[in-house]
């Protein structure tokens, strides 16, 4: 799906809304969460609008893989790779997905409990 003017993350990709960008590549952009829940809390998103994991097509395999590899790189640059970090992809209403543009939360810098709330 093309960029959507009603999608806040598409507008960040387009540079229409400021964000603290920490990583960019061909497929992804990563920026600090506006409301961090951990000392390191970065969101990795695809440049192209995909509403959720459930909306990803088989042909999106490259971009979905790029999201995980970008998350790996963000964790390393942010200094949490060695100690450990958590990747979260909230998907749908029951998981409290509030922004309907796929995003991987990269969270670290504190102990993570299991199970999550
Ligand atoms: P989720 O519940 O998984 O859909 O999380 C959405 C996250 O997006 C939430 O942690 C707050 C963050 N967020 C929402 N709007 C903005 C924004 O405009 N800028 C930034 N940097 N983060 C945002």
Tab-separated table of C-alpha atoms and ligand atoms in Angstrom:
chain	number	residue	atom	x	y	z
A	1	UNK	CA	0.000	0.000	0.000
A	2	UNK	CA	1.287	3.491	-0.773
A	3	UNK	CA	2.003	6.168	1.791
A	4	UNK	CA	-1.141	7.221	3.615
A	5	UNK	CA	-1.712	10.842	4.587
A	6	UNK	CA	-3.830	9.725	7.564
A	7	UNK	CA	-1.047	7.507	8.970
A	8	UNK	CA	1.208	9.178	11.536
A	9	UNK	CA	4.112	6.804	10.816
A	10	UNK	CA	3.850	7.375	7.042
A	11	UNK	CA	4.076	11.082	7.833
A	12	UNK	CA	7.227	10.476	9.901
A	13	UNK	CA	8.752	8.547	6.968
A	14	UNK	CA	7.852	11.463	4.680
A	15	UNK	CA	9.482	13.964	7.083
A	16	UNK	CA	6.175	15.742	7.686
A	17	UNK	CA	6.273	14.997	11.437
A	18	UNK	CA	9.563	15.282	13.339
A	19	UNK	CA	11.043	12.205	14.971
A	20	UNK	CA	14.333	11.315	16.640
A	21	UNK	CA	15.544	8.979	13.887
A	22	UNK	CA	18.312	6.557	14.896
A	23	UNK	CA	18.520	4.293	11.830
A	24	UNK	CA	17.429	4.351	8.178
A	25	UNK	CA	17.892	1.934	5.318
A	26	UNK	CA	16.251	0.987	2.041
A	27	UNK	CA	13.223	-0.627	3.662
A	28	UNK	CA	13.033	0.776	7.201
A	29	UNK	CA	13.161	3.819	9.448
A	30	UNK	CA	13.746	3.633	13.207
A	31	UNK	CA	13.039	6.412	15.701
A	32	UNK	CA	12.648	6.847	19.449
A	33	UNK	CA	9.225	6.181	20.915
A	34	UNK	CA	7.381	9.334	21.982
A	35	UNK	CA	6.344	7.672	25.254
A	36	UNK	CA	9.273	5.403	26.184
A	37	UNK	CA	8.623	2.433	28.455
A	38	UNK	CA	12.297	1.517	28.869
A	39	UNK	CA	15.624	3.418	28.834
A	40	UNK	CA	15.999	2.263	25.207
A	41	UNK	CA	12.692	2.278	23.346
A	42	UNK	CA	12.927	2.579	19.574
A	43	UNK	CA	10.305	1.799	16.935
A	44	UNK	CA	11.383	0.187	13.654
A	45	UNK	CA	8.894	0.612	10.827
A	46	UNK	CA	8.738	-0.201	7.117
A	47	UNK	CA	8.897	2.817	4.824
A	48	UNK	CA	5.912	1.404	2.974
A	49	UNK	CA	2.549	1.301	4.707
A	50	UNK	CA	1.626	-2.148	6.006
A	51	UNK	CA	-1.073	-1.881	8.664
A	52	UNK	CA	-0.093	-4.869	10.798
A	53	UNK	CA	1.651	-8.222	10.696
A	54	UNK	CA	-1.726	-9.698	9.805
A	55	UNK	CA	-1.866	-7.470	6.728
A	56	UNK	CA	1.607	-8.451	5.467
A	57	UNK	CA	1.628	-10.421	2.218
A	58	UNK	CA	3.952	-13.281	1.323
A	59	UNK	CA	5.574	-10.832	-1.116
A	60	UNK	CA	6.497	-8.597	1.853
A	61	UNK	CA	9.067	-11.144	3.065
A	62	UNK	CA	12.046	-8.892	2.246
A	63	UNK	CA	10.700	-5.891	4.101
A	64	UNK	CA	9.555	-7.963	7.072
A	65	UNK	CA	13.008	-9.504	7.287
A	66	UNK	CA	14.563	-6.063	7.010
A	67	UNK	CA	12.549	-4.956	10.060
A	68	UNK	CA	14.147	-7.643	12.222
A	69	UNK	CA	17.637	-6.975	10.913
A	70	UNK	CA	17.197	-3.251	11.506
A	71	UNK	CA	16.001	-4.033	15.047
A	72	UNK	CA	19.189	-6.057	15.529
A	73	UNK	CA	21.302	-3.115	14.373
A	74	UNK	CA	19.406	-0.634	16.549
A	75	UNK	CA	19.918	-2.854	19.609
A	76	UNK	CA	23.657	-2.987	18.906
A	77	UNK	CA	24.033	0.762	18.354
A	78	UNK	CA	21.920	1.540	21.434
A	79	UNK	CA	24.182	-0.687	23.541
A	80	UNK	CA	21.629	-3.292	24.649
A	81	UNK	CA	22.540	-6.210	22.378
A	82	UNK	CA	24.979	-7.777	24.790
A	83	UNK	CA	22.812	-7.542	27.902
A	84	UNK	CA	19.607	-8.467	26.116
A	85	UNK	CA	16.549	-6.681	24.822
A	86	UNK	CA	12.970	-7.312	23.843
A	87	UNK	CA	11.257	-6.989	20.455
A	88	UNK	CA	7.487	-6.478	20.574
A	89	UNK	CA	5.030	-6.292	17.686
A	90	UNK	CA	1.585	-5.499	19.039
A	91	UNK	CA	-0.946	-6.768	16.518
A	92	UNK	CA	-4.639	-5.965	16.639
A	93	UNK	CA	-7.047	-4.754	19.282
A	94	UNK	CA	-6.420	-7.357	21.992
A	95	UNK	CA	-2.707	-6.552	21.880
A	96	UNK	CA	-3.388	-2.802	22.108
A	97	UNK	CA	-1.958	-1.928	18.706
A	98	UNK	CA	-2.647	1.810	18.601
A	99	UNK	CA	-0.776	2.829	15.432
A	100	UNK	CA	-1.848	0.847	12.405
A	101	UNK	CA	1.467	0.827	10.571
A	102	UNK	CA	3.629	-2.185	11.468
A	103	UNK	CA	6.271	-1.344	14.055
A	104	UNK	CA	8.748	-3.371	16.047
A	105	UNK	CA	9.362	-2.012	19.532
A	106	UNK	CA	13.040	-2.411	20.467
A	107	UNK	CA	13.164	-2.188	24.246
A	108	UNK	CA	16.100	-2.552	26.582
A	109	UNK	CA	18.182	-1.076	29.334
A	110	UNK	CA	16.144	-2.606	32.140
A	111	UNK	CA	15.023	-6.051	33.221
A	112	UNK	CA	12.079	-7.319	31.200
A	113	UNK	CA	9.436	-9.334	33.000
A	114	UNK	CA	7.730	-12.401	31.597
A	115	UNK	CA	4.904	-12.777	30.840
A	116	UNK	CA	4.347	-9.207	29.637
A	117	UNK	CA	1.138	-7.510	30.747
B	1	LIG	P1	1.497	0.236	19.756
B	1	LIG	O1	0.698	0.180	21.013
B	1	LIG	O2	2.341	-1.015	19.590
B	1	LIG	O3	0.655	0.560	18.535
B	1	LIG	O4	2.544	1.412	19.982
B	1	LIG	C1	2.551	2.625	19.298
B	1	LIG	C2	3.709	3.431	19.838
B	1	LIG	O5	3.908	4.550	18.999
B	1	LIG	C3	3.504	3.973	21.255
B	1	LIG	O6	4.502	3.396	22.117
B	1	LIG	C4	3.698	5.469	21.138
B	1	LIG	C5	4.343	5.631	19.779
B	1	LIG	N1	3.946	6.829	19.051
B	1	LIG	C6	2.679	7.190	18.724
B	1	LIG	N2	2.704	8.320	18.022
B	1	LIG	C7	4.012	8.687	17.901
B	1	LIG	C8	4.676	9.766	17.260
B	1	LIG	O7	4.075	10.651	16.657
B	1	LIG	N3	6.031	9.790	17.366
B	1	LIG	C9	6.740	8.832	18.031
B	1	LIG	N4	8.069	8.961	18.064
B	1	LIG	N5	6.146	7.789	18.619
B	1	LIG	C10	4.801	7.728	18.558
